Amino acid sequence: MVEGLTSTIQLVSLAMAVWCMVSAFRDRPMVVPHLVGMGVLWLLTIAQAVVSTVVWAGGDPPAEPATLVGYLATVVLLPPACAVWGFMERSRWGPAVISVACFILPVLMVRLDQIWNPPVV
């Protein structure tokens, strides 16, 4: 896993979460700039999946391969799924859905790192 990319995903995700939460509190629906932000976040998660796959193919296997694949799939599918759901919901709850998803994504990234590099006991 690339630490810089992981940190970037976490920061962008938290920024999107705060931005969408503010929109939800202001009773505003999701707009196109929110979709652009989610698109950027989605591209970052795709890059993380590609980089992880390349590193894995290069001979650095994770400790739990099946769990890693499940988490990678979730990380890649979460932003577009929630963006579609948030855009379809034309009330204040659209940005709230995005905000919740963006708060979940950094936790998933931490878990991916734990799966790739398990702590030594």
mmCIF file of C-alpha atoms in Angstrom:
data_model
loop_
_atom_site.group_PDB
_atom_site.id
_atom_site.type_symbol
_atom_site.label_atom_id
_atom_site.label_comp_id
_atom_site.label_asym_id
_atom_site.label_seq_id
_atom_site.Cartn_x
_atom_site.Cartn_y
_atom_site.Cartn_z
ATOM 1 C CA MET A 1 0.000 0.000 0.000
ATOM 2 C CA VAL A 2 1.217 3.490 -0.784
ATOM 3 C CA GLU A 3 1.074 5.572 2.395
ATOM 4 C CA GLY A 4 0.862 8.898 0.538
ATOM 5 C CA LEU A 5 -2.088 7.751 -1.542
ATOM 6 C CA THR A 6 -3.818 6.341 1.525
ATOM 7 C CA SER A 7 -3.371 9.620 3.388
ATOM 8 C CA THR A 8 -4.617 11.597 0.382
ATOM 9 C CA ILE A 9 -7.739 9.456 0.155
ATOM 10 C CA GLN A 10 -8.384 9.922 3.860
ATOM 11 C CA LEU A 11 -7.954 13.701 3.700
ATOM 12 C CA VAL A 12 -10.089 14.142 0.580
ATOM 13 C CA SER A 13 -12.746 11.888 2.055
ATOM 14 C CA LEU A 14 -12.881 13.810 5.327
ATOM 15 C CA ALA A 15 -13.007 17.137 3.459
ATOM 16 C CA MET A 16 -15.916 15.835 1.353
ATOM 17 C CA ALA A 17 -17.654 14.579 4.513
ATOM 18 C CA VAL A 18 -17.448 17.972 6.199
ATOM 19 C CA TRP A 19 -18.506 19.812 3.035
ATOM 20 C CA CYS A 20 -21.534 17.554 2.540
ATOM 21 C CA MET A 21 -22.433 17.739 6.219
ATOM 22 C CA VAL A 22 -22.476 21.524 6.011
ATOM 23 C CA SER A 23 -24.735 21.258 2.945
ATOM 24 C CA ALA A 24 -27.056 18.917 4.816
ATOM 25 C CA PHE A 25 -27.231 21.237 7.838
ATOM 26 C CA ARG A 26 -27.968 24.164 5.514
ATOM 27 C CA ASP A 27 -30.832 22.119 3.995
ATOM 28 C CA ARG A 28 -29.282 22.124 0.517
ATOM 29 C CA PRO A 29 -29.562 19.255 -1.979
ATOM 30 C CA MET A 30 -26.560 17.632 -3.587
ATOM 31 C CA VAL A 31 -25.239 19.618 -6.566
ATOM 32 C CA VAL A 32 -22.783 18.977 -9.390
ATOM 33 C CA PRO A 33 -19.672 20.117 -7.438
ATOM 34 C CA HIS A 34 -20.452 17.404 -4.896
ATOM 35 C CA LEU A 35 -20.483 14.885 -7.742
ATOM 36 C CA VAL A 36 -17.146 16.199 -9.005
ATOM 37 C CA GLY A 37 -15.660 15.773 -5.529
ATOM 38 C CA MET A 38 -16.977 12.238 -5.318
ATOM 39 C CA GLY A 39 -15.562 11.561 -8.788
ATOM 40 C CA VAL A 40 -12.126 12.685 -7.642
ATOM 41 C CA LEU A 41 -12.446 10.498 -4.561
ATOM 42 C CA TRP A 42 -13.511 7.560 -6.724
ATOM 43 C CA LEU A 43 -10.493 8.013 -9.020
ATOM 44 C CA LEU A 44 -8.211 8.032 -5.974
ATOM 45 C CA THR A 45 -9.736 4.783 -4.688
ATOM 46 C CA ILE A 46 -9.355 3.181 -8.121
ATOM 47 C CA ALA A 47 -5.701 4.249 -8.127
ATOM 48 C CA GLN A 48 -5.266 2.664 -4.696
ATOM 49 C CA ALA A 49 -6.787 -0.602 -5.944
ATOM 50 C CA VAL A 50 -4.547 -0.625 -9.030
ATOM 51 C CA VAL A 51 -1.417 0.155 -7.011
ATOM 52 C CA SER A 52 -2.292 -2.532 -4.457
ATOM 53 C CA THR A 53 -2.820 -5.069 -7.221
ATOM 54 C CA VAL A 54 0.514 -4.183 -8.846
ATOM 55 C CA VAL A 55 2.361 -4.434 -5.527
ATOM 56 C CA TRP A 56 0.660 -7.755 -4.821
ATOM 57 C CA ALA A 57 1.573 -9.082 -8.285
ATOM 58 C CA GLY A 58 5.135 -7.887 -7.719
ATOM 59 C CA GLY A 59 5.606 -10.394 -4.921
ATOM 60 C CA ASP A 60 4.479 -8.593 -1.766
ATOM 61 C CA PRO A 61 1.348 -10.536 -0.782
ATOM 62 C CA PRO A 62 -1.010 -9.348 1.962
ATOM 63 C CA ALA A 63 -1.526 -11.381 5.114
ATOM 64 C CA GLU A 64 -5.202 -12.091 4.305
ATOM 65 C CA PRO A 65 -5.777 -11.995 0.520
ATOM 66 C CA ALA A 66 -9.533 -12.715 0.504
ATOM 67 C CA THR A 67 -10.254 -10.061 3.117
ATOM 68 C CA LEU A 68 -8.100 -7.552 1.257
ATOM 69 C CA VAL A 69 -9.997 -8.153 -1.997
ATOM 70 C CA GLY A 70 -13.313 -7.629 -0.185
ATOM 71 C CA TYR A 71 -12.158 -4.389 1.379
ATOM 72 C CA LEU A 72 -10.682 -3.125 -1.903
ATOM 73 C CA ALA A 73 -13.956 -3.838 -3.691
ATOM 74 C CA THR A 74 -15.887 -1.998 -0.986
ATOM 75 C CA VAL A 75 -13.528 0.977 -1.104
ATOM 76 C CA VAL A 76 -13.851 1.241 -4.891
ATOM 77 C CA LEU A 77 -17.635 0.767 -5.020
ATOM 78 C CA LEU A 78 -18.587 2.972 -2.041
ATOM 79 C CA PRO A 79 -18.049 6.438 -3.617
ATOM 80 C CA PRO A 80 -20.049 5.900 -6.841
ATOM 81 C CA ALA A 81 -22.855 4.022 -5.087
ATOM 82 C CA CYS A 82 -23.312 6.747 -2.489
ATOM 83 C CA ALA A 83 -22.934 9.503 -5.085
ATOM 84 C CA VAL A 84 -25.792 8.031 -7.107
ATOM 85 C CA TRP A 85 -27.919 7.561 -3.993
ATOM 86 C CA GLY A 86 -27.148 11.083 -2.784
ATOM 87 C CA PHE A 87 -27.893 12.628 -6.167
ATOM 88 C CA MET A 88 -31.217 10.777 -6.454
ATOM 89 C CA GLU A 89 -32.265 12.050 -3.029
ATOM 90 C CA ARG A 90 -33.104 15.673 -3.796
ATOM 91 C CA SER A 91 -33.522 16.746 -0.179
ATOM 92 C CA ARG A 92 -31.025 17.567 2.535
ATOM 93 C CA TRP A 93 -30.502 13.841 3.062
ATOM 94 C CA GLY A 94 -28.614 13.465 -0.223
ATOM 95 C CA PRO A 95 -25.511 15.224 1.106
ATOM 96 C CA ALA A 96 -26.010 13.451 4.439
ATOM 97 C CA VAL A 97 -25.671 10.069 2.690
ATOM 98 C CA ILE A 98 -22.448 11.250 1.044
ATOM 99 C CA SER A 99 -21.167 12.563 4.355
ATOM 100 C CA VAL A 100 -21.698 9.218 6.099
ATOM 101 C CA ALA A 101 -19.983 7.355 3.264
ATOM 102 C CA CYS A 102 -17.051 9.762 3.348
ATOM 103 C CA PHE A 103 -16.670 9.252 7.106
ATOM 104 C CA ILE A 104 -16.610 5.467 6.565
ATOM 105 C CA LEU A 105 -13.958 5.541 3.829
ATOM 106 C CA PRO A 106 -10.983 6.595 6.041
ATOM 107 C CA VAL A 107 -11.832 3.769 8.448
ATOM 108 C CA LEU A 108 -11.811 1.315 5.551
ATOM 109 C CA MET A 109 -8.424 2.670 4.463
ATOM 110 C CA VAL A 110 -7.000 2.105 7.947
ATOM 111 C CA ARG A 111 -8.374 -1.427 7.896
ATOM 112 C CA LEU A 112 -6.815 -2.049 4.459
ATOM 113 C CA ASP A 113 -3.455 -0.983 5.845
ATOM 114 C CA GLN A 114 -3.904 -3.301 8.841
ATOM 115 C CA ILE A 115 -4.693 -6.214 6.533
ATOM 116 C CA TRP A 116 -1.687 -5.494 4.330
ATOM 117 C CA ASN A 117 0.733 -4.916 7.188
ATOM 118 C CA PRO A 118 -0.588 -6.788 10.235
ATOM 119 C CA PRO A 119 0.695 -5.568 13.585
ATOM 120 C CA VAL A 120 3.434 -7.671 15.127
ATOM 121 C CA VAL A 121 2.596 -9.045 18.571
#
